[in-house]
Amino acid sequence: MLTIALSKGRIFQETLPLLQGAEIECKENPETSRKLILNTNNKNIRLLIVRASDVPTYVECGGADIGIAGKDVLDEFDSANLYQICDLKIAKCKMMVAGPKSYDYQKAMQQKSRLKVATKYTKITKEFFAQKGTHIDVIKLYGSMELAPLVSMSDLIVDLVSSGQTLKANNLVEYEKISDISSQLIVNKASLKLKLDEIQPIINAIKNTVK
Ligand code: ATP
Ligand code: MG
């Protein structure tokens, strides 16, 4: 039995064609089903629906053999005990530093001012500013980071941006890109050894379907 961990929403939607490439078809819709384990057309393959940030944990700890997780999640939560097999080129976006239009980011960086940065990605944020030699106070949030500068709680935010519509709607602008983000195929280390015959054809089929 092979178990594949995925998250609902855009990752699930964009993963379906890749799974189809490996002849795996999901029998249920995770958006409407309350089930957390979904059967597929292949009785030896099942899908787990978990929080996006929990996918690496399920794969590392052996709850799933294979997973699909954003680079943001993998970079943030020290996922050393798993293999990142390939870039799936789905759920693409950017990790960005953003803030109010009126804020002078270049000047603040030049003056080495101490900056307040609100984010869900505290590790990525600390590493990025440390490498620039800028001192920051990180304010950890779990969502809607855009709000923090609007109520003067932070100078800047670090968040994922794709179209930029949410930033625009809140009068914020992009200041600097930290990295490009897309989803990665990850595999449990022991599973790759013990279930190689089962896993290899799936990895190959998914790789061949990646555009
Ligand atoms: P939750 O909503 O459960 O708190 P989440 O907000 O991390 O978790 P999603 O918003 O579905 O969950 O994001 C899942 C993954 O999709 C992210 O880890 C990231 O890799 C990718 N992603 C997030 N936002 C975007 C975006 N705007 N465009 C493209 N991909 C994105
Ligand atoms: Mg979300």
Tab-separated table of C-alpha atoms and ligand atoms in Angstrom:
chain	number	residue	atom	x	y	z
A	1	MET	CA	0.000	0.000	0.000
A	2	LEU	CA	1.292	3.450	-0.931
A	3	THR	CA	0.080	6.587	0.823
A	4	ILE	CA	0.348	10.023	-0.771
A	5	ALA	CA	-0.098	13.166	1.379
A	6	LEU	CA	-1.591	16.263	-0.222
A	7	SER	CA	-3.284	19.455	0.885
A	8	LYS	CA	-6.694	20.679	-0.259
A	9	GLY	CA	-7.139	23.692	-2.490
A	10	ARG	CA	-4.695	24.713	-5.187
A	11	ILE	CA	-2.158	21.956	-4.544
A	12	PHE	CA	-4.837	19.275	-4.839
A	13	GLN	CA	-6.320	20.807	-7.996
A	14	GLU	CA	-2.954	21.221	-9.680
A	15	THR	CA	-1.769	17.753	-8.608
A	16	LEU	CA	-4.713	15.908	-10.196
A	17	PRO	CA	-3.267	16.038	-13.745
A	18	LEU	CA	0.097	14.780	-12.423
A	19	LEU	CA	-1.582	11.881	-10.647
A	20	GLN	CA	-3.543	11.152	-13.825
A	21	GLY	CA	-0.200	10.906	-15.603
A	22	ALA	CA	0.614	8.104	-13.163
A	23	GLU	CA	-2.842	6.611	-13.815
A	24	ILE	CA	-4.001	7.519	-10.314
A	25	GLU	CA	-7.526	8.883	-10.138
A	26	CYS	CA	-9.149	10.069	-6.977
A	27	LYS	CA	-12.656	8.770	-6.367
A	28	GLU	CA	-13.754	11.546	-4.036
A	29	ASN	CA	-13.648	15.323	-3.955
A	30	PRO	CA	-11.738	16.521	-0.869
A	31	GLU	CA	-13.468	19.913	-1.004
A	32	THR	CA	-16.849	18.321	-0.305
A	33	SER	CA	-15.909	15.081	1.431
A	34	ARG	CA	-15.190	15.064	5.134
A	35	LYS	CA	-12.991	12.027	4.741
A	36	LEU	CA	-9.280	12.488	5.350
A	37	ILE	CA	-8.261	9.293	3.589
A	38	LEU	CA	-9.401	9.129	-0.018
A	39	ASN	CA	-9.421	5.989	-2.127
A	40	THR	CA	-8.202	5.950	-5.698
A	41	ASN	CA	-8.869	3.766	-8.742
A	42	ASN	CA	-5.807	1.775	-7.632
A	43	LYS	CA	-6.603	-0.260	-4.514
A	44	ASN	CA	-2.932	-0.075	-3.499
A	45	ILE	CA	-2.794	3.731	-3.492
A	46	ARG	CA	-4.582	6.090	-1.129
A	47	LEU	CA	-4.455	9.850	-0.619
A	48	LEU	CA	-4.238	11.663	2.720
A	49	ILE	CA	-5.678	15.164	2.919
A	50	VAL	CA	-3.714	17.214	5.474
A	51	ARG	CA	-2.844	20.848	6.204
A	52	ALA	CA	-0.272	22.176	3.693
A	53	SER	CA	2.279	22.752	6.452
A	54	ASP	CA	1.757	19.230	7.835
A	55	VAL	CA	2.634	17.399	4.600
A	56	PRO	CA	6.418	17.169	5.318
A	57	THR	CA	5.708	15.885	8.830
A	58	TYR	CA	3.467	13.092	7.525
A	59	VAL	CA	6.149	12.085	5.034
A	60	GLU	CA	9.060	12.372	7.490
A	61	CYS	CA	7.295	10.446	10.207
A	62	GLY	CA	6.071	7.687	7.900
A	63	GLY	CA	2.354	8.557	7.940
A	64	ALA	CA	2.716	8.865	4.175
A	65	ASP	CA	5.285	7.480	1.725
A	66	ILE	CA	5.046	10.341	-0.750
A	67	GLY	CA	3.934	13.951	-0.412
A	68	ILE	CA	3.481	17.139	-2.365
A	69	ALA	CA	4.519	20.270	-0.505
A	70	GLY	CA	5.361	23.871	-1.329
A	71	LYS	CA	9.004	24.961	-1.230
A	72	ASP	CA	7.881	27.579	1.305
A	73	VAL	CA	6.770	24.852	3.705
A	74	LEU	CA	9.902	22.745	3.116
A	75	ASP	CA	12.239	25.725	3.662
A	76	GLU	CA	10.403	26.864	6.779
A	77	PHE	CA	10.174	23.570	8.647
A	78	ASP	CA	13.669	22.018	8.510
A	79	SER	CA	12.627	18.953	6.549
A	80	ALA	CA	15.954	17.165	6.505
A	81	ASN	CA	14.700	13.642	6.968
A	82	LEU	CA	13.063	13.218	3.573
A	83	TYR	CA	14.036	13.274	-0.086
A	84	GLN	CA	13.015	16.147	-2.351
A	85	ILE	CA	12.680	14.230	-5.601
A	86	CYS	CA	11.689	16.869	-8.131
A	87	ASP	CA	10.092	20.230	-8.766
A	88	LEU	CA	6.502	19.735	-9.928
A	89	LYS	CA	6.228	23.309	-11.252
A	90	ILE	CA	2.729	23.720	-9.801
A	91	ALA	CA	1.308	26.204	-7.271
A	92	LYS	CA	3.906	28.699	-8.418
A	93	CYS	CA	4.330	31.972	-6.558
A	94	LYS	CA	7.053	34.096	-4.949
A	95	MET	CA	8.186	34.666	-1.379
A	96	MET	CA	8.259	38.453	-1.165
A	97	VAL	CA	9.115	41.277	1.176
A	98	ALA	CA	6.261	43.773	0.877
A	99	GLY	CA	5.037	46.859	2.687
A	100	PRO	CA	3.148	50.145	2.443
A	101	LYS	CA	3.746	52.266	-0.670
A	102	SER	CA	4.790	55.166	1.546
A	103	TYR	CA	7.556	53.155	3.253
A	104	ASP	CA	11.104	53.799	2.022
A	105	TYR	CA	12.462	50.242	1.954
A	106	GLN	CA	15.776	51.107	0.238
A	107	LYS	CA	16.493	53.848	2.767
A	108	ALA	CA	15.587	51.651	5.735
A	109	MET	CA	17.904	48.910	4.424
A	110	GLN	CA	20.756	51.360	3.773
A	111	GLN	CA	20.443	52.930	7.213
A	112	LYS	CA	20.379	49.449	8.752
A	113	SER	CA	17.322	50.500	10.750
A	114	ARG	CA	15.782	47.865	12.985
A	115	LEU	CA	12.698	46.661	11.103
A	116	LYS	CA	9.493	45.057	12.316
A	117	VAL	CA	8.443	42.261	9.993
A	118	ALA	CA	5.163	40.341	10.273
A	119	THR	CA	5.079	36.858	8.760
A	120	LYS	CA	4.014	33.252	8.994
A	121	TYR	CA	7.509	32.315	7.717
A	122	THR	CA	9.752	33.304	10.635
A	123	LYS	CA	12.720	31.078	9.728
A	124	ILE	CA	12.843	32.173	6.076
A	125	THR	CA	12.455	35.816	7.163
A	126	LYS	CA	15.197	35.683	9.823
A	127	GLU	CA	17.630	33.972	7.436
A	128	PHE	CA	16.923	36.443	4.635
A	129	PHE	CA	17.494	39.582	6.713
A	130	ALA	CA	20.431	38.080	8.652
A	131	GLN	CA	22.229	37.433	5.376
A	132	LYS	CA	21.707	41.122	4.524
A	133	GLY	CA	22.987	42.212	7.929
A	134	THR	CA	19.667	43.871	8.806
A	135	HIS	CA	18.322	43.572	12.328
A	136	ILE	CA	14.657	42.704	12.536
A	137	ASP	CA	11.969	41.969	15.064
A	138	VAL	CA	9.786	39.193	13.728
A	139	ILE	CA	6.083	39.187	14.543
A	140	LYS	CA	4.668	35.711	14.012
A	141	LEU	CA	1.205	35.598	12.420
A	142	TYR	CA	-0.816	32.673	11.076
A	143	GLY	CA	-2.587	34.491	8.227
A	144	SER	CA	-3.648	37.831	6.685
A	145	MET	CA	-0.161	39.270	7.101
A	146	GLU	CA	-1.238	42.246	4.941
A	147	LEU	CA	-3.101	43.682	7.893
A	148	ALA	CA	-0.067	44.191	10.148
A	149	PRO	CA	1.482	47.260	8.402
A	150	LEU	CA	-1.970	48.803	7.917
A	151	VAL	CA	-2.418	49.028	11.667
A	152	SER	CA	1.234	50.040	12.246
A	153	MET	CA	2.059	46.764	13.921
A	154	SER	CA	4.912	46.126	11.485
A	155	ASP	CA	6.958	47.994	8.860
A	156	LEU	CA	6.979	45.103	6.424
A	157	ILE	CA	5.569	41.671	5.746
A	158	VAL	CA	7.049	38.528	4.238
A	159	ASP	CA	4.440	36.466	2.399
A	160	LEU	CA	3.641	34.482	-0.721
A	161	VAL	CA	2.537	36.582	-3.655
A	162	SER	CA	1.170	35.394	-6.985
A	163	SER	CA	-1.013	37.940	-8.778
A	164	GLY	CA	-0.315	40.708	-6.289
A	165	GLN	CA	-4.052	41.480	-6.057
A	166	THR	CA	-4.208	41.122	-2.268
A	167	LEU	CA	-1.242	43.461	-1.806
A	168	LYS	CA	-2.788	45.989	-4.191
A	169	ALA	CA	-6.175	45.861	-2.486
A	170	ASN	CA	-4.441	46.767	0.771
A	171	ASN	CA	-2.209	49.513	-0.654
A	172	LEU	CA	0.928	47.443	-0.278
A	173	VAL	CA	3.733	46.986	-2.801
A	174	GLU	CA	6.413	44.365	-3.433
A	175	TYR	CA	9.900	45.405	-2.289
A	176	GLU	CA	12.153	42.421	-2.781
A	177	LYS	CA	11.892	38.790	-3.865
A	178	ILE	CA	13.258	36.225	-1.433
A	179	SER	CA	12.699	33.176	-3.644
A	180	ASP	CA	10.567	31.520	-6.290
A	181	ILE	CA	8.163	28.970	-4.861
A	182	SER	CA	6.576	25.881	-6.387
A	183	SER	CA	5.543	22.469	-5.112
A	184	GLN	CA	7.989	19.597	-4.716
A	185	LEU	CA	7.563	15.833	-4.768
A	186	ILE	CA	8.889	14.472	-1.476
A	187	VAL	CA	9.464	10.892	-0.369
A	188	ASN	CA	10.041	9.200	2.977
A	189	LYS	CA	13.614	7.880	3.151
A	190	ALA	CA	12.743	4.394	4.392
A	191	SER	CA	9.851	4.036	1.926
A	192	LEU	CA	12.138	4.770	-0.998
A	193	LYS	CA	14.325	1.824	0.029
A	194	LEU	CA	11.649	-0.608	1.171
A	195	LYS	CA	8.996	0.134	-1.467
A	196	LEU	CA	11.243	1.115	-4.370
A	197	ASP	CA	9.438	-1.190	-6.835
A	198	GLU	CA	6.102	0.459	-6.053
A	199	ILE	CA	7.361	4.037	-5.786
A	200	GLN	CA	9.758	4.255	-8.739
A	201	PRO	CA	7.143	3.883	-11.524
A	202	ILE	CA	4.956	6.531	-9.881
A	203	ILE	CA	7.843	8.973	-9.525
A	204	ASN	CA	8.817	8.389	-13.159
A	205	ALA	CA	5.261	8.837	-14.446
A	206	ILE	CA	4.785	12.032	-12.432
A	207	LYS	CA	8.175	13.388	-13.605
A	208	ASN	CA	7.201	12.687	-17.219
A	209	THR	CA	3.923	14.565	-16.760
A	210	VAL	CA	5.534	17.698	-15.278
A	211	LYS	CA	5.368	20.516	-17.828
B	1	ATP	P1	-3.927	26.772	5.563
B	1	ATP	O1	-4.854	27.516	4.643
B	1	ATP	O2	-4.345	25.374	5.865
B	1	ATP	O3	-3.494	27.572	6.745
B	1	ATP	P2	-1.990	27.425	3.650
B	1	ATP	O4	-2.528	28.804	3.656
B	1	ATP	O5	-0.516	27.242	3.733
B	1	ATP	O6	-2.588	26.529	4.781
B	1	ATP	P3	-2.757	27.196	0.921
B	1	ATP	O7	-3.123	28.632	0.908
B	1	ATP	O8	-3.645	26.193	0.247
B	1	ATP	O9	-2.540	26.651	2.372
B	1	ATP	O10	-1.314	27.067	0.297
B	1	ATP	C1	-0.737	25.818	0.090
B	1	ATP	C2	0.529	25.979	-0.690
B	1	ATP	O11	0.234	26.542	-1.983
B	1	ATP	C3	1.555	26.916	-0.058
B	1	ATP	O12	2.377	26.211	0.836
B	1	ATP	C4	2.304	27.422	-1.278
B	1	ATP	O13	3.346	26.523	-1.649
B	1	ATP	C5	1.234	27.448	-2.365
B	1	ATP	N1	0.636	28.785	-2.474
B	1	ATP	C6	0.184	29.566	-1.485
B	1	ATP	N2	-0.295	30.724	-1.939
B	1	ATP	C7	-0.154	30.673	-3.274
B	1	ATP	C8	-0.483	31.555	-4.337
B	1	ATP	N3	-1.030	32.738	-4.107
B	1	ATP	N4	-0.252	31.149	-5.589
B	1	ATP	C9	0.284	29.958	-5.848
B	1	ATP	N5	0.649	29.079	-4.877
B	1	ATP	C10	0.428	29.421	-3.616
B	2	MG	MG	-4.274	29.679	2.911
